[in-house]
Amino acid sequence: MQVNALMELKKDKKMWELLKYNSYWVKELNRSSLNVKKYKEEMKNKYKLRTTDKISEAIDNIDLISNVLGALK
């Protein structure tokens, strides 16, 4: 694995944790540093860090707050 790819993985705690639990990615990352992008997408999917996930979570929170406020009236 190239040093810059390794440093990028160690910089982000969630990326490093996913690598520990899914060691098959080590082989893929050793083959090509272009696989770092695929790895990041996998990490975002697993930990729900995509923009759509964040928007969905915000909408769910707004619904919850609105239901609580409606119940208090």
PDB file of C-alpha atoms in Angstrom:
ATOM      1  CA  MET A   1       0.000   0.000   0.000  1.00  0.00           C
ATOM      2  CA  GLN A   2       1.319   3.425  -0.814  1.00  0.00           C
ATOM      3  CA  VAL A   3       2.319   5.600   2.100  1.00  0.00           C
ATOM      4  CA  ASN A   4      -0.062   8.442   1.251  1.00  0.00           C
ATOM      5  CA  ALA A   5      -3.025   6.039   1.081  1.00  0.00           C
ATOM      6  CA  LEU A   6      -2.030   4.507   4.401  1.00  0.00           C
ATOM      7  CA  MET A   7      -1.722   7.930   6.033  1.00  0.00           C
ATOM      8  CA  GLU A   8      -5.129   8.916   4.680  1.00  0.00           C
ATOM      9  CA  LEU A   9      -6.682   5.790   6.179  1.00  0.00           C
ATOM     10  CA  LYS A  10      -5.035   6.304   9.563  1.00  0.00           C
ATOM     11  CA  LYS A  11      -6.157   9.930   9.653  1.00  0.00           C
ATOM     12  CA  ASP A  12      -9.844   9.006   9.777  1.00  0.00           C
ATOM     13  CA  LYS A  13     -10.801   6.845  12.754  1.00  0.00           C
ATOM     14  CA  LYS A  14     -13.840   5.262  11.072  1.00  0.00           C
ATOM     15  CA  MET A  15     -11.879   4.336   7.953  1.00  0.00           C
ATOM     16  CA  TRP A  16      -9.211   2.660  10.068  1.00  0.00           C
ATOM     17  CA  GLU A  17     -11.829   0.814  12.135  1.00  0.00           C
ATOM     18  CA  LEU A  18     -13.581  -0.506   9.039  1.00  0.00           C
ATOM     19  CA  LEU A  19     -10.239  -1.716   7.712  1.00  0.00           C
ATOM     20  CA  LYS A  20      -9.625  -3.677  10.917  1.00  0.00           C
ATOM     21  CA  TYR A  21     -12.994  -5.422  10.683  1.00  0.00           C
ATOM     22  CA  ASN A  22     -12.897  -5.982   6.920  1.00  0.00           C
ATOM     23  CA  SER A  23      -9.337  -7.022   6.275  1.00  0.00           C
ATOM     24  CA  TYR A  24     -10.081  -8.095   2.692  1.00  0.00           C
ATOM     25  CA  TRP A  25      -9.791  -4.399   1.810  1.00  0.00           C
ATOM     26  CA  VAL A  26      -6.066  -4.513   2.587  1.00  0.00           C
ATOM     27  CA  LYS A  27      -5.543  -6.728  -0.459  1.00  0.00           C
ATOM     28  CA  GLU A  28      -7.596  -4.398  -2.658  1.00  0.00           C
ATOM     29  CA  LEU A  29      -5.801  -1.299  -1.407  1.00  0.00           C
ATOM     30  CA  ASN A  30      -2.427  -2.936  -1.978  1.00  0.00           C
ATOM     31  CA  ARG A  31      -3.305  -3.662  -5.587  1.00  0.00           C
ATOM     32  CA  SER A  32      -4.153  -0.109  -6.521  1.00  0.00           C
ATOM     33  CA  SER A  33      -4.378   3.207  -4.762  1.00  0.00           C
ATOM     34  CA  LEU A  34      -7.429   3.952  -6.920  1.00  0.00           C
ATOM     35  CA  ASN A  35      -9.370   1.551  -4.708  1.00  0.00           C
ATOM     36  CA  VAL A  36      -9.198   4.114  -1.896  1.00  0.00           C
ATOM     37  CA  LYS A  37     -12.159   5.883  -3.494  1.00  0.00           C
ATOM     38  CA  LYS A  38     -14.175   2.643  -3.516  1.00  0.00           C
ATOM     39  CA  TYR A  39     -13.176   2.036   0.091  1.00  0.00           C
ATOM     40  CA  LYS A  40     -14.366   5.510   1.102  1.00  0.00           C
ATOM     41  CA  GLU A  41     -17.727   4.890  -0.561  1.00  0.00           C
ATOM     42  CA  GLU A  42     -18.050   1.579   1.293  1.00  0.00           C
ATOM     43  CA  MET A  43     -17.246   3.321   4.570  1.00  0.00           C
ATOM     44  CA  LYS A  44     -19.815   6.047   3.896  1.00  0.00           C
ATOM     45  CA  ASN A  45     -22.458   3.430   3.137  1.00  0.00           C
ATOM     46  CA  LYS A  46     -21.667   1.397   6.249  1.00  0.00           C
ATOM     47  CA  TYR A  47     -21.618   4.319   8.671  1.00  0.00           C
ATOM     48  CA  LYS A  48     -24.406   6.236   6.880  1.00  0.00           C
ATOM     49  CA  LEU A  49     -22.304   9.318   6.180  1.00  0.00           C
ATOM     50  CA  ARG A  50     -23.728  10.070   2.738  1.00  0.00           C
ATOM     51  CA  THR A  51     -25.561  13.339   2.163  1.00  0.00           C
ATOM     52  CA  THR A  52     -28.867  11.557   1.598  1.00  0.00           C
ATOM     53  CA  ASP A  53     -28.480   9.734   4.918  1.00  0.00           C
ATOM     54  CA  LYS A  54     -27.832  13.007   6.739  1.00  0.00           C
ATOM     55  CA  ILE A  55     -30.866  14.668   5.139  1.00  0.00           C
ATOM     56  CA  SER A  56     -33.061  11.690   5.984  1.00  0.00           C
ATOM     57  CA  GLU A  57     -31.869  11.753   9.584  1.00  0.00           C
ATOM     58  CA  ALA A  58     -32.575  15.491   9.834  1.00  0.00           C
ATOM     59  CA  ILE A  59     -36.107  14.982   8.481  1.00  0.00           C
ATOM     60  CA  ASP A  60     -36.699  12.179  10.989  1.00  0.00           C
ATOM     61  CA  ASN A  61     -35.542  14.458  13.821  1.00  0.00           C
ATOM     62  CA  ILE A  62     -37.834  17.255  12.663  1.00  0.00           C
ATOM     63  CA  ASP A  63     -40.767  14.813  12.540  1.00  0.00           C
ATOM     64  CA  LEU A  64     -39.988  13.593  16.040  1.00  0.00           C
ATOM     65  CA  ILE A  65     -39.805  17.129  17.431  1.00  0.00           C
ATOM     66  CA  SER A  66     -43.011  18.111  15.692  1.00  0.00           C
ATOM     67  CA  ASN A  67     -44.817  15.038  17.083  1.00  0.00           C
ATOM     68  CA  VAL A  68     -43.583  15.784  20.606  1.00  0.00           C
ATOM     69  CA  LEU A  69     -44.687  19.419  20.334  1.00  0.00           C
ATOM     70  CA  GLY A  70     -48.047  18.313  18.953  1.00  0.00           C
ATOM     71  CA  ALA A  71     -48.536  15.942  21.872  1.00  0.00           C
ATOM     72  CA  LEU A  72     -47.728  18.698  24.361  1.00  0.00           C
ATOM     73  CA  LYS A  73     -50.459  21.019  23.030  1.00  0.00           C
TER      74      LYS A  73
END
